[in-house]
């Protein structure tokens, strides 16, 4: 069987999982190398995964014989630059979300990809989650009629350490987290968002404001064909990693998401409990594997990726509109932002 030669850039929490999946659970992939600006970390991951090559620089990994494709899992602010470098070297790319943290970077990354004639997929792995993809199939089959309302909730469990804000390496909440819901908002509704009206708060952690970030946000959406939507994001639910989405149509509704990680409810003298997922690596474990398998298969067979750079750009445009709306305290047109 021909295998796709792959290198992973940035092997922190997410990149390590991608590398591990590629090494063990994606039969059509051959993980050749990992690279990380923390070269010792790259070496450690390479040893753990029993692969030969580790690098401190992307350029050195790109020069390695056999690398056909790069998975990018650096912090958000470095995605666009890494995409440009990998594209210039003629490699196919799977980049973590967001595509970039501003539109200028996003466009320059997409230009580099199209000039090089390589493929780019953006890591909106929720599209591969079995529950979300089952919902999409039913929407496509017309089971809920014409979608009218989109609602999505994304809550992380634990508040990020203040150092995560201080480093300024990732985009603010709308770019780093809500972007998944913005992608679902387009994909599941099969329509484009034209306007965003955001409210956000730092009330329970005011020190976050000085880093330009927020603790929670709600974003109302308007769609081209007349549908409406609402997305809520919160960085510290404390009780679990809680991701839920509802698509309400003219003929019914689909609710994706559950409070239960395991299909069991535990009843004791203190009351009932359920085991909630506490982290995205648990909740979306299958999706991350399916995402890589599909990407690798498409690259080997010269098919376009299922989630494109254009999808990355459209979701980013909604995030930019949401941020502008929040800062300017008024609704903001998404297409106006894009032009
Ligand atoms: N799709 C998802 O569900 C999901 C989940 C978590 C994270 N992410 C995304 O994955 C990316 C990484 O997140 P994380 O939580 O793994 O972060 P992390 O901080 O745990 O890991 C980032 C790694 O990148 C390395 N790095 C930093 N700058 C670099 C550079 N310029 N070149 C090479 N390596 C560099 C760091 O040393 C670190 O090892 C982020 O963009 C994040 O938004 C996506």
mmCIF file of N, CA and C in Angstrom, residues 18-80:
data_model
loop_
_atom_site.group_PDB
_atom_site.id
_atom_site.type_symbol
_atom_site.label_atom_id
_atom_site.label_comp_id
_atom_site.label_asym_id
_atom_site.label_seq_id
_atom_site.Cartn_x
_atom_site.Cartn_y
_atom_site.Cartn_z
ATOM 1 N N UNK A 18 -2.300 14.481 17.079
ATOM 2 C CA UNK A 18 -2.306 14.226 15.633
ATOM 3 C C UNK A 18 -1.162 13.275 15.253
ATOM 4 N N UNK A 19 0.017 13.523 15.816
ATOM 5 C CA UNK A 19 1.173 12.684 15.483
ATOM 6 C C UNK A 19 0.917 11.239 15.914
ATOM 7 N N UNK A 20 0.372 11.091 17.090
ATOM 8 C CA UNK A 20 0.089 9.749 17.609
ATOM 9 C C UNK A 20 -0.961 9.048 16.736
ATOM 10 N N UNK A 21 -1.997 9.781 16.373
ATOM 11 C CA UNK A 21 -3.023 9.193 15.503
ATOM 12 C C UNK A 21 -2.422 8.766 14.166
ATOM 13 N N UNK A 22 -1.587 9.648 13.598
ATOM 14 C CA UNK A 22 -0.985 9.332 12.297
ATOM 15 C C UNK A 22 -0.099 8.093 12.406
ATOM 16 N N UNK A 23 0.614 8.015 13.503
ATOM 17 C CA UNK A 23 1.550 6.901 13.701
ATOM 18 C C UNK A 23 0.818 5.573 13.886
ATOM 19 N N UNK A 24 -0.308 5.626 14.612
ATOM 20 C CA UNK A 24 -0.923 4.364 15.024
ATOM 21 C C UNK A 24 -2.270 4.044 14.386
ATOM 22 N N UNK A 25 -3.027 5.082 13.990
ATOM 23 C CA UNK A 25 -4.430 4.828 13.637
ATOM 24 C C UNK A 25 -4.803 5.234 12.217
ATOM 25 N N UNK A 26 -3.812 5.666 11.444
ATOM 26 C CA UNK A 26 -4.109 6.058 10.052
ATOM 27 C C UNK A 26 -3.228 5.195 9.141
ATOM 28 N N UNK A 27 -3.767 4.057 8.700
ATOM 29 C CA UNK A 27 -2.922 3.088 7.979
ATOM 30 C C UNK A 27 -2.304 3.646 6.699
ATOM 31 N N UNK A 28 -2.952 4.630 6.081
ATOM 32 C CA UNK A 28 -2.401 5.159 4.826
ATOM 33 C C UNK A 28 -1.339 6.246 5.054
ATOM 34 N N UNK A 29 -1.054 6.562 6.321
ATOM 35 C CA UNK A 29 -0.071 7.612 6.616
ATOM 36 C C UNK A 29 1.252 7.008 7.077
ATOM 37 N N UNK A 30 2.330 7.694 6.730
ATOM 38 C CA UNK A 30 3.634 7.328 7.276
ATOM 39 C C UNK A 30 4.192 8.566 7.959
ATOM 40 N N UNK A 31 4.142 8.570 9.264
ATOM 41 C CA UNK A 31 4.671 9.722 10.006
ATOM 42 C C UNK A 31 6.190 9.651 9.965
ATOM 43 N N UNK A 32 6.795 10.631 9.287
ATOM 44 C CA UNK A 32 8.245 10.589 9.110
ATOM 45 C C UNK A 32 8.971 11.444 10.129
ATOM 46 N N UNK A 33 8.332 12.553 10.536
ATOM 47 C CA UNK A 33 9.056 13.499 11.398
ATOM 48 C C UNK A 33 8.099 14.376 12.170
ATOM 49 N N UNK A 34 8.590 14.931 13.258
ATOM 50 C CA UNK A 34 7.869 15.987 13.969
ATOM 51 C C UNK A 34 8.837 17.149 14.136
ATOM 52 N N UNK A 35 8.281 18.351 14.188
ATOM 53 C CA UNK A 35 9.115 19.542 14.396
ATOM 54 C C UNK A 35 8.422 20.446 15.400
ATOM 55 N N UNK A 36 9.230 21.129 16.200
ATOM 56 C CA UNK A 36 8.676 22.044 17.194
ATOM 57 C C UNK A 36 9.774 23.046 17.512
ATOM 58 N N UNK A 37 9.366 24.293 17.723
ATOM 59 C CA UNK A 37 10.350 25.311 18.068
ATOM 60 C C UNK A 37 11.069 24.903 19.359
ATOM 61 N N UNK A 38 10.394 24.148 20.189
ATOM 62 C CA UNK A 38 11.045 23.519 21.338
ATOM 63 C C UNK A 38 11.607 22.174 20.852
ATOM 64 N N UNK A 39 12.866 22.215 20.390
ATOM 65 C CA UNK A 39 13.437 21.033 19.737
ATOM 66 C C UNK A 39 13.468 19.818 20.672
ATOM 67 N N UNK A 40 13.644 20.073 21.964
ATOM 68 C CA UNK A 40 13.692 18.965 22.926
ATOM 69 C C UNK A 40 12.338 18.265 23.001
ATOM 70 N N UNK A 41 11.284 19.057 22.900
ATOM 71 C CA UNK A 41 9.926 18.503 22.908
ATOM 72 C C UNK A 41 9.710 17.630 21.652
ATOM 73 N N UNK A 42 10.179 18.137 20.515
ATOM 74 C CA UNK A 42 10.048 17.375 19.273
ATOM 75 C C UNK A 42 10.790 16.041 19.398
ATOM 76 N N UNK A 43 11.971 16.098 19.987
ATOM 77 C CA UNK A 43 12.781 14.884 20.124
ATOM 78 C C UNK A 43 12.077 13.869 21.036
ATOM 79 N N UNK A 44 11.542 14.393 22.118
ATOM 80 C CA UNK A 44 10.850 13.534 23.086
ATOM 81 C C UNK A 44 9.643 12.837 22.418
ATOM 82 N N UNK A 45 8.873 13.609 21.656
ATOM 83 C CA UNK A 45 7.691 13.021 20.992
ATOM 84 C C UNK A 45 8.137 12.004 19.938
ATOM 85 N N UNK A 46 9.198 12.339 19.205
ATOM 86 C CA UNK A 46 9.696 11.398 18.191
ATOM 87 C C UNK A 46 10.115 10.082 18.862
ATOM 88 N N UNK A 47 10.746 10.196 20.016
ATOM 89 C CA UNK A 47 11.178 8.970 20.715
ATOM 90 C C UNK A 47 9.970 8.171 21.209
ATOM 91 N N UNK A 48 9.015 8.880 21.777
ATOM 92 C CA UNK A 48 7.815 8.192 22.279
ATOM 93 C C UNK A 48 7.089 7.448 21.162
ATOM 94 N N UNK A 49 7.046 8.083 20.005
ATOM 95 C CA UNK A 49 6.299 7.494 18.888
ATOM 96 C C UNK A 49 7.178 6.606 18.003
ATOM 97 N N UNK A 50 8.439 6.490 18.404
ATOM 98 C CA UNK A 50 9.393 5.639 17.683
ATOM 99 C C UNK A 50 9.498 6.018 16.208
ATOM 100 N N UNK A 51 9.722 7.323 16.000
ATOM 101 C CA UNK A 51 10.038 7.755 14.637
ATOM 102 C C UNK A 51 11.429 8.380 14.644
ATOM 103 N N UNK A 52 12.050 8.366 13.460
ATOM 104 C CA UNK A 52 13.482 8.667 13.409
ATOM 105 C C UNK A 52 13.802 10.154 13.526
ATOM 106 N N UNK A 53 12.958 11.001 12.910
ATOM 107 C CA UNK A 53 13.376 12.394 12.719
ATOM 108 C C UNK A 53 12.621 13.387 13.583
ATOM 109 N N UNK A 54 13.375 14.298 14.195
ATOM 110 C CA UNK A 54 12.748 15.434 14.861
ATOM 111 C C UNK A 54 13.568 16.669 14.550
ATOM 112 N N UNK A 55 12.865 17.808 14.467
ATOM 113 C CA UNK A 55 13.524 19.049 14.072
ATOM 114 C C UNK A 55 13.072 20.204 14.950
ATOM 115 N N UNK A 56 13.938 21.236 15.007
ATOM 116 C CA UNK A 56 13.568 22.460 15.713
ATOM 117 C C UNK A 56 12.996 23.498 14.755
ATOM 118 N N UNK A 57 13.081 23.221 13.445
ATOM 119 C CA UNK A 57 12.627 24.209 12.452
ATOM 120 C C UNK A 57 11.820 23.543 11.368
ATOM 121 N N UNK A 58 10.763 24.225 10.933
ATOM 122 C CA UNK A 58 9.929 23.702 9.847
ATOM 123 C C UNK A 58 10.757 23.471 8.580
ATOM 124 N N UNK A 59 11.625 24.435 8.252
ATOM 125 C CA UNK A 59 12.384 24.349 7.001
ATOM 126 C C UNK A 59 13.194 23.048 6.932
ATOM 127 N N UNK A 60 13.744 22.635 8.061
ATOM 128 C CA UNK A 60 14.537 21.396 8.054
ATOM 129 C C UNK A 60 13.636 20.186 7.823
ATOM 130 N N UNK A 61 12.440 20.236 8.391
ATOM 131 C CA UNK A 61 11.509 19.115 8.175
ATOM 132 C C UNK A 61 11.049 19.078 6.718
ATOM 133 N N UNK A 62 10.817 20.275 6.151
ATOM 134 C CA UNK A 62 10.358 20.324 4.754
ATOM 135 C C UNK A 62 11.407 19.749 3.808
ATOM 136 N N UNK A 63 12.673 19.847 4.219
ATOM 137 C CA UNK A 63 13.759 19.361 3.354
ATOM 138 C C UNK A 63 13.945 17.844 3.454
ATOM 139 N N UNK A 64 13.280 17.233 4.403
ATOM 140 C CA UNK A 64 13.465 15.778 4.588
ATOM 141 C C UNK A 64 12.838 15.014 3.419
ATOM 142 N N UNK A 65 13.596 14.076 2.884
ATOM 143 C CA UNK A 65 13.099 13.270 1.756
ATOM 144 C C UNK A 65 11.837 12.503 2.181
ATOM 145 N N UNK A 66 10.879 12.517 1.308
ATOM 146 C CA UNK A 66 9.668 11.713 1.560
ATOM 147 C C UNK A 66 8.519 12.480 2.171
ATOM 148 N N UNK A 67 8.779 13.707 2.663
ATOM 149 C CA UNK A 67 7.684 14.503 3.242
ATOM 150 C C UNK A 67 6.816 15.039 2.100
ATOM 151 N N UNK A 68 5.553 14.618 2.099
ATOM 152 C CA UNK A 68 4.622 15.078 1.056
ATOM 153 C C UNK A 68 3.597 16.037 1.629
ATOM 154 N N UNK A 69 3.507 16.057 2.930
ATOM 155 C CA UNK A 69 2.403 16.767 3.547
ATOM 156 C C UNK A 69 2.776 17.163 4.970
ATOM 157 N N UNK A 70 2.233 18.314 5.414
ATOM 158 C CA UNK A 70 2.549 18.798 6.763
ATOM 159 C C UNK A 70 1.249 19.050 7.528
ATOM 160 N N UNK A 71 1.211 18.582 8.752
ATOM 161 C CA UNK A 71 0.100 18.902 9.656
ATOM 162 C C UNK A 71 0.596 20.005 10.592
ATOM 163 N N UNK A 72 -0.129 21.128 10.615
ATOM 164 C CA UNK A 72 0.314 22.286 11.399
ATOM 165 C C UNK A 72 -0.514 22.401 12.677
ATOM 166 N N UNK A 73 0.161 22.347 13.807
ATOM 167 C CA UNK A 73 -0.537 22.477 15.096
ATOM 168 C C UNK A 73 0.259 23.392 16.027
ATOM 169 N N UNK A 74 0.806 24.446 15.446
ATOM 170 C CA UNK A 74 1.458 25.486 16.250
ATOM 171 C C UNK A 74 0.369 26.376 16.846
ATOM 172 N N UNK A 75 0.713 27.297 17.742
ATOM 173 C CA UNK A 75 -0.300 28.266 18.193
ATOM 174 C C UNK A 75 -0.873 29.043 17.002
ATOM 175 N N UNK A 76 -2.084 29.578 17.194
ATOM 176 C CA UNK A 76 -2.863 30.188 16.107
ATOM 177 C C UNK A 76 -2.072 31.193 15.262
ATOM 178 N N UNK A 77 -1.291 32.045 15.931
ATOM 179 C CA UNK A 77 -0.657 33.162 15.216
ATOM 180 C C UNK A 77 0.366 32.712 14.188
ATOM 181 N N UNK A 78 0.830 31.462 14.286
ATOM 182 C CA UNK A 78 1.867 30.997 13.359
ATOM 183 C C UNK A 78 1.313 30.157 12.218
ATOM 184 N N UNK A 79 0.010 29.938 12.185
ATOM 185 C CA UNK A 79 -0.540 29.055 11.135
ATOM 186 C C UNK A 79 -0.264 29.589 9.732
ATOM 187 N N UNK A 80 -0.577 30.878 9.522
ATOM 188 C CA UNK A 80 -0.490 31.417 8.162
ATOM 189 C C UNK A 80 0.933 31.336 7.623
#
